[in-house]
Short mmCIF file of C-alpha atoms in Angstrom, two decimals:
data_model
loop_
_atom_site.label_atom_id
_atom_site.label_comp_id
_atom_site.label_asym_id
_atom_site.label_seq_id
_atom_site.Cartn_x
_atom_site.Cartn_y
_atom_site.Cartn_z
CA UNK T 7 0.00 0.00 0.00
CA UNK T 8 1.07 3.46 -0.59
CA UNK T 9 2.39 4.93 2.21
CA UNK T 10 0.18 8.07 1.63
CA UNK T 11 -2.93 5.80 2.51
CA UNK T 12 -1.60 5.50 5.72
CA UNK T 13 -1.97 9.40 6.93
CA UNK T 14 -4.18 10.27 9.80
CA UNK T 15 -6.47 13.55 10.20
CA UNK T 16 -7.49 13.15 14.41
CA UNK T 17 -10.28 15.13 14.76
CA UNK T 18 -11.06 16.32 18.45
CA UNK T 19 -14.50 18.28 19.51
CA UNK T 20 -13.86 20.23 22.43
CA UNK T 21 -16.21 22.50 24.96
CA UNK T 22 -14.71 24.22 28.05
CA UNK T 23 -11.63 21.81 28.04
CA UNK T 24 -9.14 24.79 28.68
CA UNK T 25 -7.62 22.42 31.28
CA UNK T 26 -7.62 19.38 29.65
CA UNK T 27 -6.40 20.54 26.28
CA UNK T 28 -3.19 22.02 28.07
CA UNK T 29 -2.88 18.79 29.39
CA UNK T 30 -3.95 16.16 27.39
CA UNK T 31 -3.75 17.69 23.78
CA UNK T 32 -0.18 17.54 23.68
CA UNK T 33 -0.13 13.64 23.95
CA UNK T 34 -2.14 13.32 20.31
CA UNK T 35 0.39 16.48 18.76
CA UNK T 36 3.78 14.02 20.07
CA UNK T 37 3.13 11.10 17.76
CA UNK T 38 6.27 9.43 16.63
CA UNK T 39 5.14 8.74 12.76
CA UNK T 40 6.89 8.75 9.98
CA UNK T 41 4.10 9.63 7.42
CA UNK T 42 2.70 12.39 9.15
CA UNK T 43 -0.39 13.46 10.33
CA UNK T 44 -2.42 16.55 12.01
CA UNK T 45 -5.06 17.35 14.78
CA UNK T 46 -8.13 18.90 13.72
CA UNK T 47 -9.58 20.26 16.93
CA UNK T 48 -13.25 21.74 16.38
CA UNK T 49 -14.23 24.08 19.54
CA UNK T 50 -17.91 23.93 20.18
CA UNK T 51 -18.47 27.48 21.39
CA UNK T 52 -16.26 27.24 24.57
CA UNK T 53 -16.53 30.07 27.19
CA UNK T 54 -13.47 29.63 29.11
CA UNK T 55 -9.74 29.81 27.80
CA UNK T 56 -9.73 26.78 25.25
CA UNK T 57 -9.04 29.40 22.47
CA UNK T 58 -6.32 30.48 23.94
CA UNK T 59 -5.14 27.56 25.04
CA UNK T 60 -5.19 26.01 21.53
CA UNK T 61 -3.42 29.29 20.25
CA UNK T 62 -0.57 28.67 21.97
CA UNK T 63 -0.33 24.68 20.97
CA UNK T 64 -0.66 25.92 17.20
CA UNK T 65 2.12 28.32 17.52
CA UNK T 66 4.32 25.04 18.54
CA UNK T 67 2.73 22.94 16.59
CA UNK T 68 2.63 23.36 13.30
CA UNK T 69 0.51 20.18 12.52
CA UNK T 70 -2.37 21.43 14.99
CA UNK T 71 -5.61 23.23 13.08
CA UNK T 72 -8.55 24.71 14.52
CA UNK T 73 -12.00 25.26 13.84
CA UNK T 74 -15.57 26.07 15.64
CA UNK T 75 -19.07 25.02 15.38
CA UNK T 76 -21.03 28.83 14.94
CA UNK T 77 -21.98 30.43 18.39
CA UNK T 78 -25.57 30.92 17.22
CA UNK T 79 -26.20 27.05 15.96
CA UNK T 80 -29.56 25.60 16.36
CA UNK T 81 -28.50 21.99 15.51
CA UNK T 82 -29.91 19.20 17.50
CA UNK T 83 -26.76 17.10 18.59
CA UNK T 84 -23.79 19.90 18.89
CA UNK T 85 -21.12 17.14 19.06
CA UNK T 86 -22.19 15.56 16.15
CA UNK T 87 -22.05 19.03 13.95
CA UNK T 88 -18.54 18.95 15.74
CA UNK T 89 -17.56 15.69 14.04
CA UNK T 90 -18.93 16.71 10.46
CA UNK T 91 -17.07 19.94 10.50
CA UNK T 92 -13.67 17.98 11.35
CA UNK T 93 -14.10 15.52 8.79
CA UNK T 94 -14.78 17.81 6.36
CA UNK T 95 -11.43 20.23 7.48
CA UNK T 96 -9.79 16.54 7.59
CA UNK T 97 -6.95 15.88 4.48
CA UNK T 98 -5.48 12.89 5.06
CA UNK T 99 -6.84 9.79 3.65
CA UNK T 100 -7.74 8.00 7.27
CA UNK T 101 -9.80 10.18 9.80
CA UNK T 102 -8.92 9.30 13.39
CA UNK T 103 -12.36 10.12 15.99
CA UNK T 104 -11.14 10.83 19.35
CA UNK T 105 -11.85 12.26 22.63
CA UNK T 106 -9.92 14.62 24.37
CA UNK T 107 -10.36 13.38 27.73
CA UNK T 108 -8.39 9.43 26.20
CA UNK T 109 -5.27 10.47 24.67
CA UNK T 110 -2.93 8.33 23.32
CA UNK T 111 -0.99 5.67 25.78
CA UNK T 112 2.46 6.87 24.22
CA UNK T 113 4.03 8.66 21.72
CA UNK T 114 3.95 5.30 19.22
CA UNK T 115 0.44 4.73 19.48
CA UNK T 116 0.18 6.17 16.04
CA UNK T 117 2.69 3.87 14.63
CA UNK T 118 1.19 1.20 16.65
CA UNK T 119 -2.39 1.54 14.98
CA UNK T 120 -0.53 1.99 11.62
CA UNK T 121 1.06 -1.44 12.03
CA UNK T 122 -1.96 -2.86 12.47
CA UNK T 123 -4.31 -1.40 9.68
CA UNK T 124 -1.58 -2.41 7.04
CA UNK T 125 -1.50 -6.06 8.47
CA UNK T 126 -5.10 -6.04 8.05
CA UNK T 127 -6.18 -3.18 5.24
CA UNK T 128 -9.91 -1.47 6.57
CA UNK T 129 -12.31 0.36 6.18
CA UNK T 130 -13.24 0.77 9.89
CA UNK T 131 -11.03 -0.09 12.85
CA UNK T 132 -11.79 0.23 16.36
CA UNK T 133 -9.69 0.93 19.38
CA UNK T 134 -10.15 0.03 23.07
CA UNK T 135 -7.98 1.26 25.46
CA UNK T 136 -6.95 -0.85 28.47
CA UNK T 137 -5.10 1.93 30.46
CA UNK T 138 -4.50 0.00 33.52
CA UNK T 139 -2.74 -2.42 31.74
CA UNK T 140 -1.95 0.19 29.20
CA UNK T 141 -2.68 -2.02 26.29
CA UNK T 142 -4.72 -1.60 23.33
CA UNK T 143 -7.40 -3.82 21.96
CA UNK T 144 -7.48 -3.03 17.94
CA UNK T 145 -10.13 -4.44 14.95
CA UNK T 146 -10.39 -3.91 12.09
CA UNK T 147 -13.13 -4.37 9.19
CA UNK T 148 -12.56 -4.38 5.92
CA UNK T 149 -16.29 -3.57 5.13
CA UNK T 150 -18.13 -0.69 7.28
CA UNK T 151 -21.76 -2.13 6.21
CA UNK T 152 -20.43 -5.64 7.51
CA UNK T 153 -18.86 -4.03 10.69
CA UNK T 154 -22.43 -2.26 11.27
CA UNK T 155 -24.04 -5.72 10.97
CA UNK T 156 -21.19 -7.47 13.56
CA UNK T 157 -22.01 -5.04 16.01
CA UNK T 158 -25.72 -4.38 15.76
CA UNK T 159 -25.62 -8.37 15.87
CA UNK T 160 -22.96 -8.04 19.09
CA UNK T 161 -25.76 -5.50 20.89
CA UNK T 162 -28.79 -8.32 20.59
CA UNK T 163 -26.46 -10.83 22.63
CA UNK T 164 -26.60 -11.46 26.28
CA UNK T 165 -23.17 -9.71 26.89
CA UNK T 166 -20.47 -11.20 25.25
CA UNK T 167 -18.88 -11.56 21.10
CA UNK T 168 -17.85 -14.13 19.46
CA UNK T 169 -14.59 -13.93 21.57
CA UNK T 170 -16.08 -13.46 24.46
CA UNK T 171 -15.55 -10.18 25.31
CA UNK T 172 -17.73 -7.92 27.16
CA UNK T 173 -19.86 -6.41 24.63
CA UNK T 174 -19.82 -3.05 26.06
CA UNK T 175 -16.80 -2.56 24.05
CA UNK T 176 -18.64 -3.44 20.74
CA UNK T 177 -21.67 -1.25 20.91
CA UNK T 178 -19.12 1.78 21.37
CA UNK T 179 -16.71 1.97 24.34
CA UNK T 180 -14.60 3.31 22.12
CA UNK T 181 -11.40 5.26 22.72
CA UNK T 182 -10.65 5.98 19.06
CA UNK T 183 -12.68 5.45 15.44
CA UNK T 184 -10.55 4.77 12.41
CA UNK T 185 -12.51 5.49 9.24
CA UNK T 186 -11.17 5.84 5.50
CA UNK T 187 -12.48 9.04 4.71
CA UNK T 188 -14.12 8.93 1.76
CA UNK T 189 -16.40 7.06 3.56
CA UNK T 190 -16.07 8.74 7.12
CA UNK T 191 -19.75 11.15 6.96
CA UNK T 192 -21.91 7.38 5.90
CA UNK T 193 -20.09 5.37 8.68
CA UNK T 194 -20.47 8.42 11.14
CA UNK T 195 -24.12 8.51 10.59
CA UNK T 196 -24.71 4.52 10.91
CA UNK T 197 -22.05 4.14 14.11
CA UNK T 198 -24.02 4.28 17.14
CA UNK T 199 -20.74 4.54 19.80
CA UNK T 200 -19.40 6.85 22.80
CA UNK T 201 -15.80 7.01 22.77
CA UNK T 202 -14.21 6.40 26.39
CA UNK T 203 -16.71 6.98 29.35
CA UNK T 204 -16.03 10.43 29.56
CA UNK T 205 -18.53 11.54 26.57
CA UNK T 206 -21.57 10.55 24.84
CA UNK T 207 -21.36 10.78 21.05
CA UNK T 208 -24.64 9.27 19.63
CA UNK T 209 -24.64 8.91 16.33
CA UNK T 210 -27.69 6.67 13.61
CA UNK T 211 -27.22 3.75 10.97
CA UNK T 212 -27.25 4.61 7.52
CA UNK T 213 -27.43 1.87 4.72
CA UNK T 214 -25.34 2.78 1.92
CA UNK T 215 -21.17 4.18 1.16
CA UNK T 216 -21.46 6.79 -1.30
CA UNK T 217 -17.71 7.14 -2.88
#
């Protein structure tokens, strides 16, 4: 595969995480990868300093971009305009959907989830993140549609896959979505998830990729 394929855009929604984005942001800018990537961080209408805060990271970081959902929006599910915007700002071929709040274990845990994707080329991966035993639980699907059918199929069991794993983790305990992006806005719409515990992103099922 072309090593261009293998780009990330990590798109971050934000909302009065002044703190957190001094503190946590930095872990997803410190990636170790040889390809490159960049952080698309979309503010939705913060009060406190996150705008400043992120004005300083993108004066040291020239790989960090910023954008806002408007002040005066009247759309339903805020986060969810959040999400659209970044993919949309997004230019690398694979868009990475993650929560401020779960950063990244290390500075390989780009190269990590790299690895893995070219072992097994996708058009969805998920990522669980085990941070008491600081490991990383990573699948990947080389169909979205089929994905939505594994896990819609997961959520009507009595608590465990087909490898016997809690199935909490399946219906959207997520720490991070992979997506290729020319698909990214269908498989948004169809994943149901919440990345970490920390959030609720809620998100419907579509039925069909449009290229």
């Amino acid at each position: 595969m072309p090593t261009q394929e293998y780009r990330y855009s990590i798109v971050i929604a934000v909302h009065d995480n002044g703190e957190t984005i001094n503190g946590k942001l930095p872990l997803f800018l410190s990636q170790e990868y040889e390809y490159g990537y960049e952080v698309i961080v979309v503010d939705e209408a913060s009060t406190d300093n996150s705008e400043d805060a992120l004005k300083i990271l993108k004066q040291q970081h020239p790989h960090l971009y910023t954008t806002f959902t408007p002040q005066d929006s009247h759309y339903a599910d805020i986060n969810k305009l959040a999400f659209t915007i970044g993919i949309k700002a997004a230019k690398a071929p694979r868009v990475i959907i993650a929560d401020i709040d779960h950063p990244p274990l290390d500075n390989t845990w780009l190269q990590t989830l790299a690895e893995a994707e070219k072992q097994t080329p996708s058009q969805l991966t998920t990522v669980a993140v085990n941070r008491k035993k600081q490991t990383m639980r990573i699948k990947t699907y080389d169909d979205w549609e089929q994905a939505a059918t594994l896990l819609l199929n997961a959520e009507r069991r009595t608590g465990r896959d087909l490898e016997h794993l809690p199935v909490r983790q399946l219906r959207g305990y997520y720490d991070f979505i992979v997506l290729r992006r020319d698909i990214a806005h269908d498989a948004m719409k169809m994943f149901g998830q919440r990345i970490g515990y920390a959030k609720h992103l809620w998100y419907t099922l579509t039925a069909a990729c449009h290229k």
